[in-house]
Short mmCIF file of C-alpha atoms in Angstrom, two decimals:
data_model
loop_
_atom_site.label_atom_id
_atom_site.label_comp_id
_atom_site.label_asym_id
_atom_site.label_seq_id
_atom_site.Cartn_x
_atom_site.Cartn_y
_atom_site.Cartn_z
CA UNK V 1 50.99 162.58 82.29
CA UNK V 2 51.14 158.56 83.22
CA UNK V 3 53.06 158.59 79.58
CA UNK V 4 55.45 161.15 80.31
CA UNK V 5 56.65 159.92 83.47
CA UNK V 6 57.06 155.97 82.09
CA UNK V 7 59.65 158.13 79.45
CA UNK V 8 61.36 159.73 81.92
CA UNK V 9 61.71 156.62 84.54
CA UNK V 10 63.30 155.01 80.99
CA UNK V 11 65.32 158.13 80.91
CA UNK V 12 66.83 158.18 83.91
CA UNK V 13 67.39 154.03 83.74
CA UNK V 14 69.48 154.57 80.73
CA UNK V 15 71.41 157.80 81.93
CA UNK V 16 72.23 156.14 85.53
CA UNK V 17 73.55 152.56 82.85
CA UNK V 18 75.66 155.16 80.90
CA UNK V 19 77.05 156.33 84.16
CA UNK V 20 77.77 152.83 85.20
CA UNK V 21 79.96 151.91 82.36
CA UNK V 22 81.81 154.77 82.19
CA UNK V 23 82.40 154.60 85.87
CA UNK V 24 83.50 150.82 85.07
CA UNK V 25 85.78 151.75 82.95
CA UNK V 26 87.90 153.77 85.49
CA UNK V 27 87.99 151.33 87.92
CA UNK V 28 91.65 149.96 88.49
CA UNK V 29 91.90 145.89 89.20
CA UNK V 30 93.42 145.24 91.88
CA UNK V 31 97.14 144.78 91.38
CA UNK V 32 98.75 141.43 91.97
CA UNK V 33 102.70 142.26 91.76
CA UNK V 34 103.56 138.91 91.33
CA UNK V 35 101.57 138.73 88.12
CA UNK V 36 101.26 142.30 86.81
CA UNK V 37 104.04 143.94 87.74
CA UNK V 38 107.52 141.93 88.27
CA UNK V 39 107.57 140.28 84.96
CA UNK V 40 107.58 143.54 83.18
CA UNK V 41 109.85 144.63 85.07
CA UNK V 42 112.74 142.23 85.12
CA UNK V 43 111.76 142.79 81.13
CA UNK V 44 112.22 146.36 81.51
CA UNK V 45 115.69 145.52 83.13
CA UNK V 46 116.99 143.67 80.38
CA UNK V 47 115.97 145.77 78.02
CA UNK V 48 117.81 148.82 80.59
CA UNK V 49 120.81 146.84 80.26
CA UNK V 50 120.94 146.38 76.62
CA UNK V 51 120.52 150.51 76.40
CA UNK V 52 117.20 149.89 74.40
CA UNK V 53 115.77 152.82 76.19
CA UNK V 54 112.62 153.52 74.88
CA UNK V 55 111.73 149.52 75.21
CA UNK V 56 112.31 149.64 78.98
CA UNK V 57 110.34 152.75 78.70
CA UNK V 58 107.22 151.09 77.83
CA UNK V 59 107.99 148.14 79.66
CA UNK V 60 108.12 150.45 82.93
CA UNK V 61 105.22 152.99 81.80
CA UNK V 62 102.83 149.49 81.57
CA UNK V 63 104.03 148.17 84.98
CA UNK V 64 103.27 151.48 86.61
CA UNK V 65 99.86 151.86 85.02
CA UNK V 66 98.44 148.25 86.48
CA UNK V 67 100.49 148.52 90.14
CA UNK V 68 102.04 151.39 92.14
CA UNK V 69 105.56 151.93 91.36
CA UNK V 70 108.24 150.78 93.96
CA UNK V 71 112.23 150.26 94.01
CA UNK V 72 113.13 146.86 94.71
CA UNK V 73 116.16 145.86 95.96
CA UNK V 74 118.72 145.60 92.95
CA UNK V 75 116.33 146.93 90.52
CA UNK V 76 115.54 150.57 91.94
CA UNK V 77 113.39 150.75 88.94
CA UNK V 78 111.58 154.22 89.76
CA UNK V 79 115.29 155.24 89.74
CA UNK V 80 115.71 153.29 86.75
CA UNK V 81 112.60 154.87 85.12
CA UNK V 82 113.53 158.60 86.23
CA UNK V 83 116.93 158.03 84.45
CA UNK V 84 115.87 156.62 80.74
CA UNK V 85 112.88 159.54 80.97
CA UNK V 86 115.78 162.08 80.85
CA UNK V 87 117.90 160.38 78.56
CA UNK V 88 114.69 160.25 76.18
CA UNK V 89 114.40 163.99 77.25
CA UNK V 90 111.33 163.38 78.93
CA UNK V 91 112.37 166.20 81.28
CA UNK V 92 109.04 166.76 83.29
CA UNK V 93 108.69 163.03 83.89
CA UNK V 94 111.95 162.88 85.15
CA UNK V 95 111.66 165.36 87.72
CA UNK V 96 108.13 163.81 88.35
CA UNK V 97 109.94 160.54 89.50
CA UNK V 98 113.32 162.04 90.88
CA UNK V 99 110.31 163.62 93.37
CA UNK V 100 108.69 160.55 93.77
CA UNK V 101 112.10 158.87 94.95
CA UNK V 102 113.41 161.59 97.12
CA UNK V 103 109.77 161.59 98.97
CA UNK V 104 110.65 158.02 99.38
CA UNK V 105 113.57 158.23 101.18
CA UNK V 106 116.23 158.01 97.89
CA UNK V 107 119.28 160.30 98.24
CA UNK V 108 119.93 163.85 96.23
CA UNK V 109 123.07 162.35 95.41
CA UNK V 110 121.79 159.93 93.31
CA UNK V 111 120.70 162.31 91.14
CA UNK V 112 123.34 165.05 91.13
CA UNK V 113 126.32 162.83 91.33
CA UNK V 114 124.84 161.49 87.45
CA UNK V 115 125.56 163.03 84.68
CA UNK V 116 122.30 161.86 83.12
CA UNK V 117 120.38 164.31 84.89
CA UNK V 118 122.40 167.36 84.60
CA UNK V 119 120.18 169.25 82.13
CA UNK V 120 116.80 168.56 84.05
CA UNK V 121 118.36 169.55 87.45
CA UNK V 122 119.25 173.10 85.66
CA UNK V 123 116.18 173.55 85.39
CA UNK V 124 114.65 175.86 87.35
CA UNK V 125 112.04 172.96 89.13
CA UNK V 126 115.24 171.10 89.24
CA UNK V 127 117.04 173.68 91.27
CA UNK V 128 114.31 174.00 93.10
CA UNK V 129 113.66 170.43 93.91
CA UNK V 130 117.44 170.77 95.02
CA UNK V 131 116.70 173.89 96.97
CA UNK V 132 113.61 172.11 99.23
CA UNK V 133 115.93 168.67 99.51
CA UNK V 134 116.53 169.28 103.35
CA UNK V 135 112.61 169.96 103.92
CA UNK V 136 111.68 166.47 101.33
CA UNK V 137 114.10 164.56 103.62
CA UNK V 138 112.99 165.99 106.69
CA UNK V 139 109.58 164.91 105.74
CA UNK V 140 110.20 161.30 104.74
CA UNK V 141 112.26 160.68 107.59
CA UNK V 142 109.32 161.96 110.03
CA UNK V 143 107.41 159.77 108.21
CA UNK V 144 108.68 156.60 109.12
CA UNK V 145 108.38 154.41 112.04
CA UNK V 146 111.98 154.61 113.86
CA UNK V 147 111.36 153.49 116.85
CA UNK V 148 110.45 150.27 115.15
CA UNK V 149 113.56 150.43 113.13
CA UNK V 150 115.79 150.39 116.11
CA UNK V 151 113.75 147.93 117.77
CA UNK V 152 114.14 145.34 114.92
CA UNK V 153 117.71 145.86 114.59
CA UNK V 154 117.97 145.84 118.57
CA UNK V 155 116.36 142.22 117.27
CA UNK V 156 119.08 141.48 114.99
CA UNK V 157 121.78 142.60 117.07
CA UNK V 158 120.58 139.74 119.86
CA UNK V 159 119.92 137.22 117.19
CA UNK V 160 123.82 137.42 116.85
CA UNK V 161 124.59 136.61 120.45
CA UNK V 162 125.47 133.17 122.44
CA UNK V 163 126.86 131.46 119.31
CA UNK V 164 127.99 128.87 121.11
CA UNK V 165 124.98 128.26 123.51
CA UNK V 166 121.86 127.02 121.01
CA UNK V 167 119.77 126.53 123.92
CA UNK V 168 119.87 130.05 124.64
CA UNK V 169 119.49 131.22 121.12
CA UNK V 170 116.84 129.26 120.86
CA UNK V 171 115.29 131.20 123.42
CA UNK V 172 116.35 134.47 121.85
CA UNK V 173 114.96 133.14 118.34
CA UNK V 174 111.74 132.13 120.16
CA UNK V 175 111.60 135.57 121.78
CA UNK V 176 111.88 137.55 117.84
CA UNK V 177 109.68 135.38 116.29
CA UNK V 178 106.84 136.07 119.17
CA UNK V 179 107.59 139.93 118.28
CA UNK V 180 107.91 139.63 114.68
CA UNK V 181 104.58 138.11 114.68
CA UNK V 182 102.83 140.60 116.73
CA UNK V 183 104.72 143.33 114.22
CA UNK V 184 103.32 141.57 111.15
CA UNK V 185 99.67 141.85 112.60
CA UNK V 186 99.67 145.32 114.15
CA UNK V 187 102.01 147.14 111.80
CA UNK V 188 102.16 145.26 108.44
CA UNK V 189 105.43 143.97 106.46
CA UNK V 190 108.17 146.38 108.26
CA UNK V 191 109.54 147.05 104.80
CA UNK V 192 111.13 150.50 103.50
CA UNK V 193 107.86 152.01 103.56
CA UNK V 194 107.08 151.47 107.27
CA UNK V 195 110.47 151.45 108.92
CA UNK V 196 113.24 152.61 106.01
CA UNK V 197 116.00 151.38 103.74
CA UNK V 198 119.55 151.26 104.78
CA UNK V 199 120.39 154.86 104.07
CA UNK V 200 118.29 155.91 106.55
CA UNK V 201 121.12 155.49 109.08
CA UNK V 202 123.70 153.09 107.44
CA UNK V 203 122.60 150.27 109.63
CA UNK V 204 121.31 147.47 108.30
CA UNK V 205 116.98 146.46 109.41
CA UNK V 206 116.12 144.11 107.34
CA UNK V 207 114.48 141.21 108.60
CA UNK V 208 115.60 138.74 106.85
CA UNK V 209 117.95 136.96 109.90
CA UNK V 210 115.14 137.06 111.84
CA UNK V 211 112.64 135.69 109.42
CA UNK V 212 115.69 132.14 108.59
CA UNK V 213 116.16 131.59 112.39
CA UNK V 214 112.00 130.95 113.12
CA UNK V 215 110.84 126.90 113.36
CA UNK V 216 109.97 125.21 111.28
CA UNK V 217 106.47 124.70 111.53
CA UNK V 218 105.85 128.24 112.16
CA UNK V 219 107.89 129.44 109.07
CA UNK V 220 105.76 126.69 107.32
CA UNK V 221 101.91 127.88 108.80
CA UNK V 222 102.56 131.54 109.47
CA UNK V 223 105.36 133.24 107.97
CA UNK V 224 105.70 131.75 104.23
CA UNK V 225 102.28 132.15 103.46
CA UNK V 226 101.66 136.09 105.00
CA UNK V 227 104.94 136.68 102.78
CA UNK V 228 103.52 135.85 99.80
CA UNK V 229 100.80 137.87 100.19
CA UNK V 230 103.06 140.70 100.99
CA UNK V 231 104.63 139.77 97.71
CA UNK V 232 101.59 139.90 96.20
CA UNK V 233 100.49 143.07 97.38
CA UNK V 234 104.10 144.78 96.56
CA UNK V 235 105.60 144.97 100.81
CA UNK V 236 107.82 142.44 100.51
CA UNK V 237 110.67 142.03 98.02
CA UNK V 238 110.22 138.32 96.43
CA UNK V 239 113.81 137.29 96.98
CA UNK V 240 113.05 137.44 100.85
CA UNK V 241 109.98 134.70 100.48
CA UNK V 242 112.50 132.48 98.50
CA UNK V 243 115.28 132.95 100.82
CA UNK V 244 113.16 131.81 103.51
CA UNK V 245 111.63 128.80 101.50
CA UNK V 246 115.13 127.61 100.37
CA UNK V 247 116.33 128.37 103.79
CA UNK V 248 113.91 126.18 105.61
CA UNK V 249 114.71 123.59 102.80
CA UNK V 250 118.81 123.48 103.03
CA UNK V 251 118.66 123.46 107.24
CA UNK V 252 116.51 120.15 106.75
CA UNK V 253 119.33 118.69 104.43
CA UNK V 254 116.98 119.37 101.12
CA UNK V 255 117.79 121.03 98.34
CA UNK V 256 116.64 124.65 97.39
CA UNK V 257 113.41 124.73 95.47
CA UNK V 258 114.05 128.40 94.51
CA UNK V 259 117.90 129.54 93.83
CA UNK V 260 118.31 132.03 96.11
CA UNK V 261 121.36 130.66 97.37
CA UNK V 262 124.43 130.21 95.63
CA UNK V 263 126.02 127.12 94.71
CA UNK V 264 122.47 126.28 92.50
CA UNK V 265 124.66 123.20 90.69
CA UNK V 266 125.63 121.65 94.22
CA UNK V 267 122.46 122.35 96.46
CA UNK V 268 119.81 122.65 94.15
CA UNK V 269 117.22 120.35 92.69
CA UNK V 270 117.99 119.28 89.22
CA UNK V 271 115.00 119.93 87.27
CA UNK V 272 115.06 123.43 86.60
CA UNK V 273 111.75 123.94 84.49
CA UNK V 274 110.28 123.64 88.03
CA UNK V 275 112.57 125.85 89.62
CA UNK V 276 111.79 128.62 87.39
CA UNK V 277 107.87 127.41 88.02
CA UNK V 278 108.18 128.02 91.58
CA UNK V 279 110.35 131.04 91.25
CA UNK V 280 107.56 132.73 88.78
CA UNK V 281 105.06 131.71 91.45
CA UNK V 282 106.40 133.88 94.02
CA UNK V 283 107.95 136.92 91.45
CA UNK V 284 111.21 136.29 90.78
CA UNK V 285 112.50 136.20 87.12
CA UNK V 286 113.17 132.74 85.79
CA UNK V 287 117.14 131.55 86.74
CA UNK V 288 117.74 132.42 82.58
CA UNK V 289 116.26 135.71 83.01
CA UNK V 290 118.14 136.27 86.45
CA UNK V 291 121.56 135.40 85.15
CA UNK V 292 121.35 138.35 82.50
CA UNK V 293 119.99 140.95 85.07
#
């Protein structure tokens, strides 16, 4: 008896190690967007733009496999993605992602003013991803914080007052910041997913104003370094970060570390293998890479 219960306790030891290695090889890393997911994408983009479809298509697929796929601004890449699926007649991965962008807040009329996606909207899950629109909008827009949306761009509308009087738009500044701060803690990054993109009403709310006219030494200790790990954890578009680094740079009579801004030959340092070093470091494409997209 002794025996047959020292083989089963070795039984059970090797069934519960099986169990741990196939459990371990499910689990997801966690996604760093900087790293794992921008470079394939701005990839994917060039590849878009070149109409080497099926090369974007894998480009996009591996992006979406290591982090969870999200339309930045100027890329829309779930848009992007939704489009080559149906030109490679991928039909139910189309509608899978023309779903997944209407849940987040992207417009019918993206879809059924393109010609591209004629065939996979006759379908009858296309008509009837038409039919429910209304209800999918209703839905997303209930789902977002708009009473911080108009608050923030209450915010932006007072950042634009007393042009003439710093002192008190230095008070007004001081005033946003104090809120923007207690936003960033409480709420998170108020991004599209929190508080909307612009076609939620046609007003602009992003905080980008607000985020150049902070001081300094706050931008410096607070702001710059919870951005980047929005970045990082796919909130916060990386142009933002680098507008506010190359910001804080050009108001001290530097030059921009970044290229965010235009005029790069004029008001941007020369050596531009460390440009594109810094510019990698926070997700953006190198300045090569960004001319072409």
């Amino acid at each position: 008896m002794p025996h047959l219960m020292n083989n089963m306790s070795h039984i059970l030891k090797f069934l519960c190690f099986l169990l741990f290695l196939s459990c371990s090889d499910n689990i997801i890393p966690d996604c760093n967007y900087i790293t794992d997911y921008y470079p394939k994408i701005y990839e994917a983009q060039l590849n878009y733009n070149q109409k080497e479809y099926r090369e974007a298509f894998e480009l996009y697929s591996e992006a979406f496999e290591i982090c969870e796929p999200k339309n930045t601004v100027g890329i829309y890449e779930m848009n992007k993605y939704a489009e080559i699926s149906a030109i490679l007649e991928k039909e139910e991965l189309a509608l899978n992602f023309i779903e997944k962008n209407l849940a987040q807040g992207m417009l019918l009329r993206t879809y059924t003013n393109n010609p591209v996606f004629s065939n996979v909207l006759k379908t009858d899950r296309g008509k009837n991803i038409i039919a429910n629109y209304d209800s999918t909008r209703a839905k997303y827009l209930n789902s977002l914080n708009l009473k911080l949306r108009s608050e923030i761009q209450e915010m932006m509308k007072a950042d634009q007052t007393h042009i003439q009087d710093q002192e008190k738009r230095n008070i007004i500044f001081q005033r946003n910041t104090k809120r923007l701060i207690e936003i960033f803690e409480n709420v998170g990054y108020p991004g599209n997913d929190i508080i909307g993109p612009y076609n939620v009403d046609f007003s602009n709310s992003d905080i980008s104003i607000l985020l150049l006219h902070t001081s300094d030494s706050i931008r410096i200790n607070y702001f710059i370094p919870k951005l980047k790990e929005y970045v990082k954890n796919g909130d916060c578009d990386p142009k933002t970060l680098g507008m506010v680094i190359d910001n804080l740079h050009l108001f001290n009579n530097e030059l921009q570390i970044i290229g965010t801004y235009e005029k790069r030959e004029e008001n941007m340092i020369s050596d531009k293998e460390l440009v594109n070093q810094n510019r990698l470091e926070i997700g953006l494409p190198t300045l090569e890479v960004d001319e072409k997209l």
